[in-house]
Amino acid sequence: MKKEIILTGERPTGSLHIGHYAGALARRVEMQNSGNYETFVIIADAQGLTDNADNPEKVHDNVLQVACDNLAVGIDPAKSTMFIQSQIPELTELTFYYSNLVTVARLSRNPTVKSEIADKKEKFGASVPVGFFMYPVSQAADITAFDATVVPVGEDQMPVIEQTQEIVHKFNSVYGETLVMPKGIVNENENARRLPGTDGNSKMGKSLGNVINLGDSADDIAAKIKTMFTDPLHLRVEDPGHTANNPVFAYLSVFAQPEHFAAFLPEYKNYAELSAHYERGGLGDVKVKKFLNDVLQETLRPIRERREQLARDPGAVMEILRVGTIRARERAAATTDRVKKAMRLIYF
Ligand code: ATP
Ligand code: MG
């Protein structure tokens, strides 16, 4: 059977957080280990620059951080190809060709582009960089360059995958069957598809400053949970509480396993029992937050330890990226040849 191909990744605009873990990384590792997929992990530094043009150091330095995060959660360079976007010029080349197949009007209507521009209002003002505006086109290049069939993403990115599908459809109908049609997949758990921020914002995001990072120290995790947003209407323990739009419960629904209940909160068997009690009233936030702290400490400890070990030898991590980038470039170059032939851009 022909293997499915996965293209997935992050922008090196900060260390990765539990939203990435919930929305994409955990699944990515599972798929890698299943043996049914060929996995490409992109560190999208060129895309990171689209809203950080004035901060190249940040993007540069976070390439190593994002690589460590991926390796720490279980991405295995023997099974997956992890690479740096900017070192594959074919990706930039494809972006330029695809940009002819997308209209300004269509990009302006893209829900992800719209909401991210709104989030960055302070940063951009009325002057949105063209590169940021058209990042979905560059994402289409990243996905199609590897003939990816499957793109695991958080829910916020789904409209960008739809944009890729439109570009593929348009390309193939204008120039003949050339590009592979990908599909986006999101986590089954609704909270994991878009993990909220510690401040109650509907999305945890590196650029939003509301994250628990995979590499956070035990003390940082505890401090962030203590000051975390919860149900503002739940003033006294006996009041009925709301679990919707309550990040404490969103995190528990994603991360709390039956063994966590058995070890730390045996009065409840599972999330359903705990959340029902909170909704009924009589369960205090301090107790729930203490449990969340136990759960996240257990979940993140092994990741942090692996991460610390990797960070001690940055040269070895960069070598993994260098080898991955060479391998990835060969694939992207083959696709670009195909694209140029289809577009009649071969002369000599
Ligand atoms: P930035 O704020 O710089 O955009 P980010 O936190 O959104 O950073 P990205 O690198 O843009 O991270 O996203 C990488 C992947 O992680 C995407 O597939 C995205 O959908 C997913 N992701 C990001 N944040 C979350 C979240 N809070 N919940 C679930 N998935 C997420
Ligand atoms: Mg993002």
mmCIF file of C-alpha atoms and ligand atoms in Angstrom:
data_model
loop_
_atom_site.group_PDB
_atom_site.id
_atom_site.type_symbol
_atom_site.label_atom_id
_atom_site.label_comp_id
_atom_site.label_asym_id
_atom_site.label_seq_id
_atom_site.Cartn_x
_atom_site.Cartn_y
_atom_site.Cartn_z
ATOM 1 C CA MET A 1 0.000 0.000 0.000
ATOM 2 C CA LYS A 2 1.244 3.482 -0.827
ATOM 3 C CA LYS A 3 1.977 5.473 2.314
ATOM 4 C CA GLU A 4 0.086 8.653 3.089
ATOM 5 C CA ILE A 5 2.334 11.714 3.318
ATOM 6 C CA ILE A 6 2.057 14.184 6.202
ATOM 7 C CA LEU A 7 3.223 17.792 6.125
ATOM 8 C CA THR A 8 2.892 19.600 9.418
ATOM 9 C CA GLY A 9 4.840 22.081 11.511
ATOM 10 C CA GLU A 10 5.159 25.366 13.336
ATOM 11 C CA ARG A 11 6.459 28.876 12.972
ATOM 12 C CA PRO A 12 9.602 29.512 15.054
ATOM 13 C CA THR A 13 8.085 32.557 16.750
ATOM 14 C CA GLY A 14 8.438 31.132 20.252
ATOM 15 C CA SER A 15 8.759 27.868 22.121
ATOM 16 C CA LEU A 16 5.911 25.419 21.660
ATOM 17 C CA HIS A 17 3.089 25.225 24.184
ATOM 18 C CA ILE A 18 0.483 22.763 25.399
ATOM 19 C CA GLY A 19 -1.898 24.052 22.683
ATOM 20 C CA HIS A 20 0.500 22.685 20.070
ATOM 21 C CA TYR A 21 0.826 19.468 21.994
ATOM 22 C CA ALA A 22 -2.940 19.026 22.229
ATOM 23 C CA GLY A 23 -3.777 20.270 18.741
ATOM 24 C CA ALA A 24 -1.032 18.736 16.662
ATOM 25 C CA LEU A 25 2.099 17.300 18.259
ATOM 26 C CA ALA A 26 0.658 14.331 20.169
ATOM 27 C CA ARG A 27 -1.176 13.145 17.064
ATOM 28 C CA ARG A 28 1.871 13.781 14.881
ATOM 29 C CA VAL A 29 3.993 11.458 17.004
ATOM 30 C CA GLU A 30 1.273 8.788 17.030
ATOM 31 C CA MET A 31 0.998 8.928 13.240
ATOM 32 C CA GLN A 32 4.774 8.803 12.840
ATOM 33 C CA ASN A 33 4.989 5.730 15.051
ATOM 34 C CA SER A 34 2.121 3.932 13.306
ATOM 35 C CA GLY A 35 4.374 3.373 10.301
ATOM 36 C CA ASN A 36 1.543 4.234 7.891
ATOM 37 C CA TYR A 37 2.791 7.707 7.042
ATOM 38 C CA GLU A 38 5.826 9.431 5.707
ATOM 39 C CA THR A 39 6.152 12.528 7.900
ATOM 40 C CA PHE A 40 7.635 15.941 7.025
ATOM 41 C CA VAL A 41 7.909 18.482 9.863
ATOM 42 C CA ILE A 42 8.456 22.028 8.638
ATOM 43 C CA ILE A 43 9.971 24.761 10.792
ATOM 44 C CA ALA A 44 8.436 27.691 8.966
ATOM 45 C CA ASP A 45 10.979 30.456 9.588
ATOM 46 C CA ALA A 46 10.159 32.367 6.378
ATOM 47 C CA GLN A 47 6.516 32.396 7.426
ATOM 48 C CA GLY A 48 7.567 33.473 10.927
ATOM 49 C CA LEU A 49 9.136 36.569 9.379
ATOM 50 C CA THR A 50 5.857 37.648 7.777
ATOM 51 C CA ASP A 51 4.795 39.243 11.058
ATOM 52 C CA ASN A 52 8.274 39.581 12.602
ATOM 53 C CA ALA A 53 10.220 41.285 9.822
ATOM 54 C CA ASP A 54 11.816 43.581 12.403
ATOM 55 C CA ASN A 55 12.909 40.730 14.648
ATOM 56 C CA PRO A 56 15.028 38.260 12.675
ATOM 57 C CA GLU A 57 16.955 37.205 15.813
ATOM 58 C CA LYS A 58 13.766 35.948 17.432
ATOM 59 C CA VAL A 59 12.870 33.800 14.435
ATOM 60 C CA HIS A 60 16.435 32.545 14.019
ATOM 61 C CA ASP A 61 16.848 31.570 17.673
ATOM 62 C CA ASN A 62 13.497 29.848 17.924
ATOM 63 C CA VAL A 63 14.333 27.397 15.124
ATOM 64 C CA LEU A 64 16.436 25.457 17.626
ATOM 65 C CA GLN A 65 13.738 25.749 20.309
ATOM 66 C CA VAL A 66 11.000 24.412 18.040
ATOM 67 C CA ALA A 67 13.253 21.563 16.882
ATOM 68 C CA CYS A 68 13.968 20.631 20.532
ATOM 69 C CA ASP A 69 10.239 20.735 21.305
ATOM 70 C CA ASN A 70 9.445 18.370 18.444
ATOM 71 C CA LEU A 71 12.219 15.950 19.368
ATOM 72 C CA ALA A 72 11.274 16.104 23.056
ATOM 73 C CA VAL A 73 7.683 15.002 22.383
ATOM 74 C CA GLY A 74 8.878 12.088 20.279
ATOM 75 C CA ILE A 75 9.593 13.135 16.705
ATOM 76 C CA ASP A 76 12.257 10.671 15.640
ATOM 77 C CA PRO A 77 14.694 11.760 12.900
ATOM 78 C CA ALA A 78 15.018 8.132 11.824
ATOM 79 C CA LYS A 79 11.306 8.108 10.978
ATOM 80 C CA SER A 80 10.446 11.741 10.149
ATOM 81 C CA THR A 81 12.083 14.479 8.091
ATOM 82 C CA MET A 82 12.349 17.764 9.988
ATOM 83 C CA PHE A 83 13.588 20.742 7.970
ATOM 84 C CA ILE A 84 13.964 24.534 7.811
ATOM 85 C CA GLN A 85 11.650 26.261 5.322
ATOM 86 C CA SER A 86 13.935 29.125 4.230
ATOM 87 C CA GLN A 87 16.710 26.725 3.215
ATOM 88 C CA ILE A 88 14.539 25.297 0.428
ATOM 89 C CA PRO A 89 14.321 28.048 -2.215
ATOM 90 C CA GLU A 90 11.894 25.935 -4.266
ATOM 91 C CA LEU A 91 9.236 26.698 -1.639
ATOM 92 C CA THR A 92 9.588 30.417 -2.308
ATOM 93 C CA GLU A 93 9.517 29.769 -6.033
ATOM 94 C CA LEU A 94 6.283 27.767 -5.840
ATOM 95 C CA THR A 95 4.726 30.495 -3.692
ATOM 96 C CA PHE A 96 5.284 33.017 -6.476
ATOM 97 C CA TYR A 97 3.718 30.801 -9.140
ATOM 98 C CA TYR A 98 0.711 29.928 -6.969
ATOM 99 C CA SER A 99 0.090 33.577 -6.127
ATOM 100 C CA ASN A 100 -1.319 33.972 -9.660
ATOM 101 C CA LEU A 101 -4.062 31.497 -8.835
ATOM 102 C CA VAL A 102 -5.481 33.349 -5.815
ATOM 103 C CA THR A 103 -7.301 36.664 -5.759
ATOM 104 C CA VAL A 104 -6.836 39.494 -3.284
ATOM 105 C CA ALA A 105 -10.587 39.333 -2.621
ATOM 106 C CA ARG A 106 -10.440 35.646 -1.756
ATOM 107 C CA LEU A 107 -7.532 36.093 0.673
ATOM 108 C CA SER A 108 -9.293 39.053 2.302
ATOM 109 C CA ARG A 109 -12.281 36.803 2.966
ATOM 110 C CA ASN A 110 -10.201 33.950 4.416
ATOM 111 C CA PRO A 111 -11.415 33.621 8.048
ATOM 112 C CA THR A 112 -7.938 32.787 9.409
ATOM 113 C CA VAL A 113 -6.286 35.715 7.655
ATOM 114 C CA LYS A 114 -9.105 37.998 8.827
ATOM 115 C CA SER A 115 -8.944 36.967 12.463
ATOM 116 C CA GLU A 116 -5.135 36.984 12.633
ATOM 117 C CA ILE A 117 -5.022 40.473 11.134
ATOM 118 C CA ALA A 118 -7.570 41.529 13.774
ATOM 119 C CA ASP A 119 -5.393 39.945 16.522
ATOM 120 C CA LYS A 120 -2.384 41.867 15.218
ATOM 121 C CA LYS A 121 -4.160 45.180 14.901
ATOM 122 C CA GLU A 122 -1.810 46.918 17.295
ATOM 123 C CA LYS A 123 1.234 45.572 15.520
ATOM 124 C CA PHE A 124 0.128 46.158 11.933
ATOM 125 C CA GLY A 125 -2.253 49.096 12.211
ATOM 126 C CA ALA A 126 -3.667 49.767 8.759
ATOM 127 C CA SER A 127 -0.529 48.449 7.027
ATOM 128 C CA VAL A 128 -0.658 44.692 6.718
ATOM 129 C CA PRO A 129 2.506 43.327 5.041
ATOM 130 C CA VAL A 130 1.771 41.619 1.703
ATOM 131 C CA GLY A 131 3.836 38.631 2.850
ATOM 132 C CA PHE A 132 1.624 38.115 5.883
ATOM 133 C CA PHE A 133 -1.538 38.630 3.867
ATOM 134 C CA MET A 134 -0.531 35.889 1.455
ATOM 135 C CA TYR A 135 0.953 33.387 3.902
ATOM 136 C CA PRO A 136 -1.780 30.871 2.964
ATOM 137 C CA VAL A 137 -0.211 30.801 -0.524
ATOM 138 C CA SER A 138 3.174 29.971 0.952
ATOM 139 C CA GLN A 139 1.525 27.284 3.055
ATOM 140 C CA ALA A 140 0.059 25.817 -0.145
ATOM 141 C CA ALA A 141 3.609 25.640 -1.509
ATOM 142 C CA ASP A 142 4.854 23.872 1.642
ATOM 143 C CA ILE A 143 2.066 21.303 1.512
ATOM 144 C CA THR A 144 2.120 20.535 -2.211
ATOM 145 C CA ALA A 145 5.932 20.476 -2.505
ATOM 146 C CA PHE A 146 5.945 17.201 -0.569
ATOM 147 C CA ASP A 147 2.829 15.760 -2.254
ATOM 148 C CA ALA A 148 1.261 15.756 1.210
ATOM 149 C CA THR A 149 -2.049 13.950 1.485
ATOM 150 C CA VAL A 150 -2.700 14.718 5.152
ATOM 151 C CA VAL A 151 -2.116 17.932 7.105
ATOM 152 C CA PRO A 152 -2.801 17.701 10.854
ATOM 153 C CA VAL A 153 -3.534 21.194 12.191
ATOM 154 C CA GLY A 154 -5.310 23.112 14.930
ATOM 155 C CA GLU A 155 -8.790 24.320 14.042
ATOM 156 C CA ASP A 156 -7.584 27.899 13.445
ATOM 157 C CA GLN A 157 -5.671 26.682 10.380
ATOM 158 C CA MET A 158 -8.511 24.817 8.623
ATOM 159 C CA PRO A 159 -9.463 27.725 6.323
ATOM 160 C CA VAL A 160 -5.810 27.890 5.239
ATOM 161 C CA ILE A 161 -5.928 24.240 4.219
ATOM 162 C CA GLU A 162 -9.100 24.966 2.252
ATOM 163 C CA GLN A 163 -7.164 27.706 0.491
ATOM 164 C CA THR A 164 -4.522 25.136 -0.470
ATOM 165 C CA GLN A 165 -7.226 22.830 -1.807
ATOM 166 C CA GLU A 166 -8.539 25.639 -3.997
ATOM 167 C CA ILE A 167 -5.055 26.356 -5.321
ATOM 168 C CA VAL A 168 -4.486 22.677 -6.122
ATOM 169 C CA HIS A 169 -7.837 22.457 -7.856
ATOM 170 C CA LYS A 170 -7.159 25.582 -9.881
ATOM 171 C CA PHE A 171 -3.618 24.547 -10.771
ATOM 172 C CA ASN A 172 -4.678 21.097 -11.940
ATOM 173 C CA SER A 173 -7.581 22.420 -13.993
ATOM 174 C CA VAL A 174 -5.480 25.100 -15.701
ATOM 175 C CA TYR A 175 -2.178 23.232 -16.202
ATOM 176 C CA GLY A 176 -3.233 19.581 -16.054
ATOM 177 C CA GLU A 177 -3.154 17.032 -13.207
ATOM 178 C CA THR A 178 0.103 17.895 -11.384
ATOM 179 C CA LEU A 179 -0.458 18.545 -7.676
ATOM 180 C CA VAL A 180 -1.711 16.155 -5.005
ATOM 181 C CA MET A 181 -4.920 17.188 -3.203
ATOM 182 C CA PRO A 182 -4.349 17.297 0.577
ATOM 183 C CA LYS A 183 -6.843 17.056 3.391
ATOM 184 C CA GLY A 184 -6.637 18.786 6.762
ATOM 185 C CA ILE A 185 -7.391 16.858 9.922
ATOM 186 C CA VAL A 186 -8.128 18.167 13.406
ATOM 187 C CA ASN A 187 -8.208 16.468 16.786
ATOM 188 C CA GLU A 188 -11.451 14.720 17.819
ATOM 189 C CA ASN A 189 -11.546 16.549 21.160
ATOM 190 C CA GLU A 190 -13.071 19.962 20.530
ATOM 191 C CA ASN A 191 -10.976 21.616 23.257
ATOM 192 C CA ALA A 192 -7.777 20.167 21.781
ATOM 193 C CA ARG A 193 -8.520 21.618 18.339
ATOM 194 C CA ARG A 194 -8.246 25.106 19.767
ATOM 195 C CA LEU A 195 -6.880 25.043 23.271
ATOM 196 C CA PRO A 196 -7.794 28.317 25.016
ATOM 197 C CA GLY A 197 -5.194 30.579 26.617
ATOM 198 C CA THR A 198 -4.497 30.818 30.359
ATOM 199 C CA ASP A 199 -6.139 34.267 30.188
ATOM 200 C CA GLY A 200 -9.434 32.876 28.863
ATOM 201 C CA ASN A 201 -8.738 33.970 25.245
ATOM 202 C CA SER A 202 -10.284 31.401 22.912
ATOM 203 C CA LYS A 203 -6.827 30.427 21.580
ATOM 204 C CA MET A 204 -3.518 29.829 23.287
ATOM 205 C CA GLY A 205 -0.947 31.416 20.965
ATOM 206 C CA LYS A 206 2.785 32.099 21.138
ATOM 207 C CA SER A 207 2.211 35.680 20.073
ATOM 208 C CA LEU A 208 -0.618 36.153 22.564
ATOM 209 C CA GLY A 209 1.432 35.667 25.766
ATOM 210 C CA ASN A 210 -1.097 33.275 27.324
ATOM 211 C CA VAL A 211 0.782 30.001 27.100
ATOM 212 C CA ILE A 212 2.117 27.139 29.169
ATOM 213 C CA ASN A 213 5.250 26.087 27.305
ATOM 214 C CA LEU A 214 6.377 22.486 26.945
ATOM 215 C CA GLY A 215 9.707 23.467 28.507
ATOM 216 C CA ASP A 216 8.307 25.528 31.428
ATOM 217 C CA SER A 217 9.795 24.744 34.846
ATOM 218 C CA ALA A 218 7.640 23.089 37.489
ATOM 219 C CA ASP A 219 7.460 26.418 39.348
ATOM 220 C CA ASP A 220 6.388 28.334 36.233
ATOM 221 C CA ILE A 221 3.622 25.840 35.530
ATOM 222 C CA ALA A 222 2.348 26.098 39.117
ATOM 223 C CA ALA A 223 2.446 29.915 39.058
ATOM 224 C CA LYS A 224 0.638 30.139 35.717
ATOM 225 C CA ILE A 225 -2.112 27.792 36.896
ATOM 226 C CA LYS A 226 -2.578 29.776 40.124
ATOM 227 C CA THR A 227 -3.365 32.983 38.259
ATOM 228 C CA MET A 228 -5.272 31.289 35.453
ATOM 229 C CA PHE A 229 -8.644 32.551 34.284
ATOM 230 C CA THR A 230 -11.571 30.459 35.465
ATOM 231 C CA ASP A 231 -15.342 30.937 35.793
ATOM 232 C CA PRO A 232 -15.779 34.580 36.929
ATOM 233 C CA LEU A 233 -19.332 33.834 38.145
ATOM 234 C CA HIS A 234 -18.163 31.059 40.460
ATOM 235 C CA LEU A 235 -17.622 33.202 43.555
ATOM 236 C CA ARG A 236 -18.429 30.820 46.414
ATOM 237 C CA VAL A 237 -17.652 27.099 46.484
ATOM 238 C CA GLU A 238 -21.366 26.244 46.679
ATOM 239 C CA ASP A 239 -22.244 28.296 43.557
ATOM 240 C CA PRO A 240 -22.878 26.333 40.358
ATOM 241 C CA GLY A 241 -19.828 26.675 38.083
ATOM 242 C CA HIS A 242 -19.464 26.904 34.308
ATOM 243 C CA THR A 243 -17.072 24.607 32.490
ATOM 244 C CA ALA A 244 -17.678 26.189 29.078
ATOM 245 C CA ASN A 245 -15.181 28.960 28.237
ATOM 246 C CA ASN A 246 -13.255 27.888 31.327
ATOM 247 C CA PRO A 247 -9.675 27.037 30.367
ATOM 248 C CA VAL A 248 -9.070 25.032 33.572
ATOM 249 C CA PHE A 249 -11.726 22.558 32.465
ATOM 250 C CA ALA A 250 -10.670 22.705 28.822
ATOM 251 C CA TYR A 251 -7.146 21.603 29.820
ATOM 252 C CA LEU A 252 -8.489 18.879 32.112
ATOM 253 C CA SER A 253 -10.749 17.517 29.372
ATOM 254 C CA VAL A 254 -7.696 17.170 27.128
ATOM 255 C CA PHE A 255 -4.975 16.070 29.537
ATOM 256 C CA ALA A 256 -6.571 14.366 32.577
ATOM 257 C CA GLN A 257 -6.415 10.575 32.201
ATOM 258 C CA PRO A 258 -8.133 7.996 34.463
ATOM 259 C CA GLU A 259 -4.742 7.243 36.053
ATOM 260 C CA HIS A 260 -4.401 10.903 37.057
ATOM 261 C CA PHE A 261 -7.753 10.701 38.838
ATOM 262 C CA ALA A 262 -6.723 7.468 40.563
ATOM 263 C CA ALA A 263 -3.425 8.998 41.719
ATOM 264 C CA PHE A 264 -4.432 12.564 42.640
ATOM 265 C CA LEU A 265 -8.213 12.854 42.972
ATOM 266 C CA PRO A 266 -9.695 9.412 43.612
ATOM 267 C CA GLU A 267 -13.115 10.828 44.660
ATOM 268 C CA TYR A 268 -13.796 11.126 40.924
ATOM 269 C CA LYS A 269 -13.303 8.478 38.277
ATOM 270 C CA ASN A 270 -13.064 10.741 35.294
ATOM 271 C CA TYR A 271 -13.565 14.168 33.734
ATOM 272 C CA ALA A 272 -17.324 13.694 33.334
ATOM 273 C CA GLU A 273 -17.804 13.193 37.094
ATOM 274 C CA LEU A 274 -15.567 16.118 38.020
ATOM 275 C CA SER A 275 -17.165 18.568 35.592
ATOM 276 C CA ALA A 276 -20.689 17.494 36.623
ATOM 277 C CA HIS A 277 -19.866 18.297 40.264
ATOM 278 C CA TYR A 278 -18.461 21.719 39.313
ATOM 279 C CA GLU A 279 -21.576 22.522 37.296
ATOM 280 C CA ARG A 280 -23.814 21.439 40.204
ATOM 281 C CA GLY A 281 -21.931 23.588 42.722
ATOM 282 C CA GLY A 282 -19.918 22.600 45.769
ATOM 283 C CA LEU A 283 -16.526 22.168 44.117
ATOM 284 C CA GLY A 284 -13.983 24.952 44.611
ATOM 285 C CA ASP A 285 -11.574 26.326 42.015
ATOM 286 C CA VAL A 286 -8.563 25.889 44.297
ATOM 287 C CA LYS A 287 -9.104 22.133 44.436
ATOM 288 C CA VAL A 288 -9.630 21.859 40.672
ATOM 289 C CA LYS A 289 -6.543 23.949 39.945
ATOM 290 C CA LYS A 290 -4.456 21.826 42.292
ATOM 291 C CA PHE A 291 -5.529 18.757 40.331
ATOM 292 C CA LEU A 292 -4.752 20.483 37.020
ATOM 293 C CA ASN A 293 -1.295 21.281 38.363
ATOM 294 C CA ASP A 294 -0.742 17.589 39.257
ATOM 295 C CA VAL A 295 -1.902 16.511 35.792
ATOM 296 C CA LEU A 296 0.239 18.989 33.861
ATOM 297 C CA GLN A 297 3.302 18.382 36.031
ATOM 298 C CA GLU A 298 3.017 14.629 35.297
ATOM 299 C CA THR A 299 2.435 15.205 31.580
ATOM 300 C CA LEU A 300 5.190 17.764 31.049
ATOM 301 C CA ARG A 301 7.953 16.406 33.314
ATOM 302 C CA PRO A 302 9.258 13.761 30.887
ATOM 303 C CA ILE A 303 9.015 16.203 27.958
ATOM 304 C CA ARG A 304 10.935 18.869 29.885
ATOM 305 C CA GLU A 305 13.632 16.386 30.894
ATOM 306 C CA ARG A 306 14.128 15.233 27.300
ATOM 307 C CA ARG A 307 14.157 18.840 26.183
ATOM 308 C CA GLU A 308 16.861 19.797 28.695
ATOM 309 C CA GLN A 309 18.982 16.908 27.506
ATOM 310 C CA LEU A 310 18.615 17.949 23.850
ATOM 311 C CA ALA A 311 19.369 21.594 24.634
ATOM 312 C CA ARG A 312 22.757 20.546 26.041
ATOM 313 C CA ASP A 313 23.917 19.596 22.535
ATOM 314 C CA PRO A 314 22.520 22.182 20.099
ATOM 315 C CA GLY A 315 25.042 21.094 17.453
ATOM 316 C CA ALA A 316 23.468 17.635 17.306
ATOM 317 C CA VAL A 317 19.981 19.126 16.923
ATOM 318 C CA MET A 318 21.145 21.448 14.121
ATOM 319 C CA GLU A 319 22.735 18.440 12.394
ATOM 320 C CA ILE A 320 19.359 16.661 12.434
ATOM 321 C CA LEU A 321 17.853 19.748 10.754
ATOM 322 C CA ARG A 322 20.672 19.980 8.207
ATOM 323 C CA VAL A 323 20.276 16.359 7.106
ATOM 324 C CA GLY A 324 16.463 16.676 7.094
ATOM 325 C CA THR A 325 16.652 19.826 4.998
ATOM 326 C CA ILE A 326 18.808 18.144 2.349
ATOM 327 C CA ARG A 327 16.341 15.257 2.135
ATOM 328 C CA ALA A 328 13.329 17.583 2.010
ATOM 329 C CA ARG A 329 14.897 19.775 -0.653
ATOM 330 C CA GLU A 330 15.247 16.845 -3.049
ATOM 331 C CA ARG A 331 11.508 16.229 -2.822
ATOM 332 C CA ALA A 332 10.580 19.898 -3.215
ATOM 333 C CA ALA A 333 12.886 20.205 -6.226
ATOM 334 C CA ALA A 334 11.216 17.238 -7.950
ATOM 335 C CA THR A 335 7.773 18.811 -7.451
ATOM 336 C CA THR A 336 9.011 22.184 -8.683
ATOM 337 C CA ASP A 337 10.297 20.511 -11.875
ATOM 338 C CA ARG A 338 6.857 19.004 -12.401
ATOM 339 C CA VAL A 339 5.188 22.359 -11.766
ATOM 340 C CA LYS A 340 7.474 24.214 -14.176
ATOM 341 C CA LYS A 341 6.943 21.638 -16.899
ATOM 342 C CA ALA A 342 3.173 21.940 -16.444
ATOM 343 C CA MET A 343 3.420 25.745 -16.594
ATOM 344 C CA ARG A 344 5.623 25.619 -19.707
ATOM 345 C CA LEU A 345 8.521 27.230 -17.881
ATOM 346 C CA ILE A 346 11.192 24.953 -19.325
ATOM 347 C CA TYR A 347 13.329 26.431 -22.096
ATOM 348 C CA PHE A 348 16.748 24.864 -22.290
HETATM 349 P P1 ATP B 1 1.675 32.458 16.606
HETATM 350 O O1 ATP B 1 0.918 33.108 17.739
HETATM 351 O O2 ATP B 1 3.043 33.018 16.395
HETATM 352 O O3 ATP B 1 0.867 32.360 15.344
HETATM 353 P P2 ATP B 1 0.846 29.806 17.334
HETATM 354 O O4 ATP B 1 0.847 29.515 18.801
HETATM 355 O O5 ATP B 1 -0.449 30.086 16.658
HETATM 356 O O6 ATP B 1 1.903 30.962 17.112
HETATM 357 P P3 ATP B 1 1.759 28.352 15.039
HETATM 358 O O7 ATP B 1 3.183 28.017 14.839
HETATM 359 O O8 ATP B 1 1.161 29.480 14.280
HETATM 360 O O9 ATP B 1 1.553 28.599 16.610
HETATM 361 O O10 ATP B 1 0.843 27.065 14.814
HETATM 362 C C1 ATP B 1 1.363 25.769 14.565
HETATM 363 C C2 ATP B 1 0.272 24.717 14.635
HETATM 364 O O11 ATP B 1 -0.224 24.593 15.974
HETATM 365 C C3 ATP B 1 -0.948 25.002 13.769
HETATM 366 O O12 ATP B 1 -1.403 23.779 13.222
HETATM 367 C C4 ATP B 1 -1.938 25.549 14.739
HETATM 368 O O13 ATP B 1 -3.267 25.318 14.302
HETATM 369 C C5 ATP B 1 -1.635 24.717 15.993
HETATM 370 N N1 ATP B 1 -2.025 25.465 17.195
HETATM 371 C C6 ATP B 1 -1.522 26.653 17.593
HETATM 372 N N2 ATP B 1 -2.130 27.073 18.700
HETATM 373 C C7 ATP B 1 -3.051 26.127 19.023
HETATM 374 C C8 ATP B 1 -4.024 25.974 20.084
HETATM 375 N N3 ATP B 1 -4.159 26.904 21.028
HETATM 376 N N4 ATP B 1 -4.801 24.858 20.105
HETATM 377 C C9 ATP B 1 -4.662 23.915 19.150
HETATM 378 N N5 ATP B 1 -3.784 23.992 18.127
HETATM 379 C C10 ATP B 1 -2.989 25.079 18.059
HETATM 380 MG MG MG B 2 -0.454 30.800 14.533
#
